[in-house]
PDB file of C-alpha atoms and ligand atoms in Angstrom:
ATOM      1  CA  MET A 212      25.548 -12.624 -44.185  1.00 56.00           C
ATOM      2  CA  GLN A 213      21.882 -12.524 -44.950  1.00 63.00           C
ATOM      3  CA  ASN A 214      19.149 -11.820 -42.699  1.00 71.00           C
ATOM      4  CA  ALA A 215      19.359 -14.958 -41.055  1.00 89.00           C
ATOM      5  CA  LYS A 216      15.314 -15.674 -38.662  1.00 95.00           C
ATOM      6  CA  LYS A 217      16.364 -18.457 -36.109  1.00 98.00           C
ATOM      7  CA  LEU A 218      13.511 -20.374 -35.122  1.00 98.00           C
ATOM      8  CA  TYR A 219      12.004 -21.616 -31.666  1.00 98.00           C
ATOM      9  CA  TYR A 220       8.782 -23.687 -31.768  1.00 98.00           C
ATOM     10  CA  GLY A 221       7.054 -24.746 -28.710  1.00 98.00           C
ATOM     11  CA  GLU A 222       3.281 -26.039 -28.639  1.00 98.00           C
ATOM     12  CA  LYS A 223       1.074 -23.275 -28.815  1.00 98.00           C
ATOM     13  CA  ILE A 224       3.887 -20.779 -30.338  1.00 98.00           C
ATOM     14  CA  THR A 225       6.821 -20.394 -32.664  1.00 98.00           C
ATOM     15  CA  VAL A 226       8.841 -17.765 -31.604  1.00 98.00           C
ATOM     16  CA  THR A 227      11.182 -15.774 -33.994  1.00 98.00           C
ATOM     17  CA  PHE A 228      14.174 -14.218 -34.055  1.00 98.00           C
ATOM     18  CA  GLN A 229      15.802 -11.682 -36.226  1.00 98.00           C
ATOM     19  CA  PRO A 230      19.641 -10.985 -34.826  1.00 97.00           C
ATOM     20  CA  GLU A 231      20.879  -8.316 -36.878  1.00 97.00           C
ATOM     21  CA  LYS A 232      17.291  -6.324 -36.088  1.00 98.00           C
ATOM     22  CA  CYS A 233      18.255  -6.910 -32.057  1.00 98.00           C
ATOM     23  CA  ILE A 234      18.829  -3.255 -30.712  1.00 98.00           C
ATOM     24  CA  HIS A 235      20.108  -5.136 -26.836  1.00 97.00           C
ATOM     25  CA  SER A 236      17.309  -2.909 -25.288  1.00 97.00           C
ATOM     26  CA  GLY A 237      16.342  -5.855 -22.849  1.00 98.00           C
ATOM     27  CA  VAL A 238      13.420  -5.926 -23.094  1.00 98.00           C
ATOM     28  CA  CYS A 239      12.903  -9.127 -23.554  1.00 98.00           C
ATOM     29  CA  VAL A 240      15.975 -11.012 -20.654  1.00 98.00           C
ATOM     30  CA  GLN A 241      14.567  -8.222 -17.861  1.00 97.00           C
ATOM     31  CA  GLY A 242      11.374  -9.158 -18.562  1.00 96.00           C
ATOM     32  CA  PHE A 243      10.214 -13.081 -19.162  1.00 97.00           C
ATOM     33  CA  PRO A 244      13.796 -14.513 -17.987  1.00 98.00           C
ATOM     34  CA  SER A 245      12.057 -18.112 -17.988  1.00 98.00           C
ATOM     35  CA  VAL A 246      11.750 -17.737 -21.728  1.00 98.00           C
ATOM     36  CA  PHE A 247      14.219 -15.887 -22.685  1.00 98.00           C
ATOM     37  CA  ASN A 248      17.139 -16.550 -20.974  1.00 98.00           C
ATOM     38  CA  LEU A 249      20.704 -15.813 -22.566  1.00 97.00           C
ATOM     39  CA  ASP A 250      22.557 -18.911 -20.261  1.00 97.00           C
ATOM     40  CA  LYS A 251      20.168 -21.712 -21.363  1.00 97.00           C
ATOM     41  CA  ARG A 252      20.525 -23.096 -25.259  1.00 97.00           C
ATOM     42  CA  PRO A 253      18.202 -22.903 -26.855  1.00 97.00           C
ATOM     43  CA  TRP A 254      17.749 -20.075 -25.284  1.00 98.00           C
ATOM     44  CA  ILE A 255      13.341 -18.542 -26.065  1.00 98.00           C
ATOM     45  CA  ASP A 256      11.708 -21.402 -24.535  1.00 98.00           C
ATOM     46  CA  PRO A 257       8.796 -21.367 -25.773  1.00 98.00           C
ATOM     47  CA  ASP A 258       7.033 -23.543 -23.746  1.00 98.00           C
ATOM     48  CA  ALA A 259       7.363 -21.561 -20.563  1.00 98.00           C
ATOM     49  CA  ALA A 260       4.796 -19.938 -20.375  1.00 98.00           C
ATOM     50  CA  THR A 261       1.735 -19.402 -22.380  1.00 98.00           C
ATOM     51  CA  ALA A 262       1.393 -17.977 -25.525  1.00 98.00           C
ATOM     52  CA  GLU A 263      -0.287 -15.277 -25.649  1.00 98.00           C
ATOM     53  CA  ALA A 264       1.462 -14.620 -22.162  1.00 98.00           C
ATOM     54  CA  ILE A 265       5.046 -15.085 -24.629  1.00 98.00           C
ATOM     55  CA  ALA A 266       3.523 -12.825 -27.209  1.00 98.00           C
ATOM     56  CA  GLN A 267       2.026 -10.317 -25.521  1.00 98.00           C
ATOM     57  CA  HIS A 268       6.019 -10.044 -24.040  1.00 98.00           C
ATOM     58  CA  ILE A 269       6.612 -10.340 -27.577  1.00 98.00           C
ATOM     59  CA  ASP A 270       4.894  -7.025 -28.438  1.00 98.00           C
ATOM     60  CA  LYS A 271       6.862  -5.054 -26.623  1.00 98.00           C
ATOM     61  CA  CYS A 272      10.225  -5.422 -28.898  1.00 98.00           C
ATOM     62  CA  PRO A 273      11.757  -2.207 -29.108  1.00 98.00           C
ATOM     63  CA  SER A 274      12.836  -3.250 -32.697  1.00 98.00           C
ATOM     64  CA  GLY A 275      10.886  -6.104 -33.791  1.00 98.00           C
ATOM     65  CA  ALA A 276      14.109  -9.158 -34.085  1.00 98.00           C
ATOM     66  CA  LEU A 277      11.428 -11.090 -32.353  1.00 98.00           C
ATOM     67  CA  GLU A 278       7.994 -12.480 -33.782  1.00 98.00           C
ATOM     68  CA  TYR A 279       5.890 -15.513 -33.346  1.00 98.00           C
ATOM     69  CA  GLU A 280       3.250 -17.158 -34.939  1.00 98.00           C
ATOM     70  CA  LEU A 281       0.354 -18.358 -32.876  1.00 98.00           C
ATOM     71  CA  LEU A 282      -0.503 -21.517 -34.026  1.00 96.00           C
ATOM     72  CA  ASP A 283      -4.076 -22.842 -33.742  1.00 83.00           C
ATOM     73  CA  GLU A 284      -5.301 -26.691 -33.063  1.00 68.00           C
ATOM     74  CA  ASP A 285      -7.396 -25.830 -35.474  1.00 61.00           C
ATOM     75  CA  LYS A 286      -6.494 -25.167 -38.572  1.00 56.00           C
ATOM     76  CA  SER A 287      -8.576 -25.369 -40.542  1.00 51.00           C
ATOM     77  CA  ASP A 288     -10.057 -21.759 -41.132  1.00 52.00           C
ATOM     78  CA  LYS A 289      -7.893 -20.060 -38.536  1.00 50.00           C
ATOM     79  CA  LYS A 290      -4.164 -19.220 -38.665  1.00 50.00           C
ATOM     80  CA  GLU A 291      -3.648 -15.884 -36.683  1.00 54.00           C
ATOM     81  CA  GLU A 292       0.154 -14.536 -37.238  1.00 58.00           C
ATOM     82  CA  HIS A 293       1.527 -11.303 -36.722  1.00 59.00           C
ATOM     83  CA  ASN A 294       4.096  -9.181 -37.798  1.00 59.00           C
ATOM     84  CA  ASN A 295       5.331  -6.159 -35.445  1.00 55.00           C
ATOM     85  CA  ALA A 296       6.917  -3.450 -37.567  1.00 56.00           C
TER      86      ALA A 296
HETATM   87  S1  SF4 S 159      12.791  -6.791 -26.561  1.00 59.77           S
HETATM   88 FE1  SF4 S 159      14.439  -7.050 -28.435  1.00 59.77          FE
HETATM   89  S2  SF4 S 159      15.705  -5.952 -28.698  1.00 59.77           S
HETATM   90 FE2  SF4 S 159      15.512  -6.186 -27.248  1.00 59.77          FE
HETATM   91  S3  SF4 S 159      16.770  -7.662 -26.726  1.00 59.77           S
HETATM   92 FE3  SF4 S 159      14.926  -8.888 -27.133  1.00 59.77          FE
HETATM   93  S4  SF4 S 159      15.052  -9.653 -29.147  1.00 59.77           S
HETATM   94 FE4  SF4 S 159      16.731  -6.889 -28.845  1.00 59.77          FE
END
């Protein structure tokens, strides 16, 4: 299978997840279960916390499987992107 990137759309943030990259460290689900919960479908709820808090937590993903894009309400000239190397 090709690298499938799954997208989870929130009001202020879009979270992407690449299962192939995930090393199952558990950082996401253990550290922020209100947003990352494997018992729920979809397992990522980008509206369950502030976009900033979710973004900061995604920065801790050790594999880069999780990434995000912050959605600016004023999309005219600003667009933040994040690439977790
Ligand atoms: S923090 Fe990243 S590597 Fe760890 S389980 Fe979550 S997605 Fe996978």
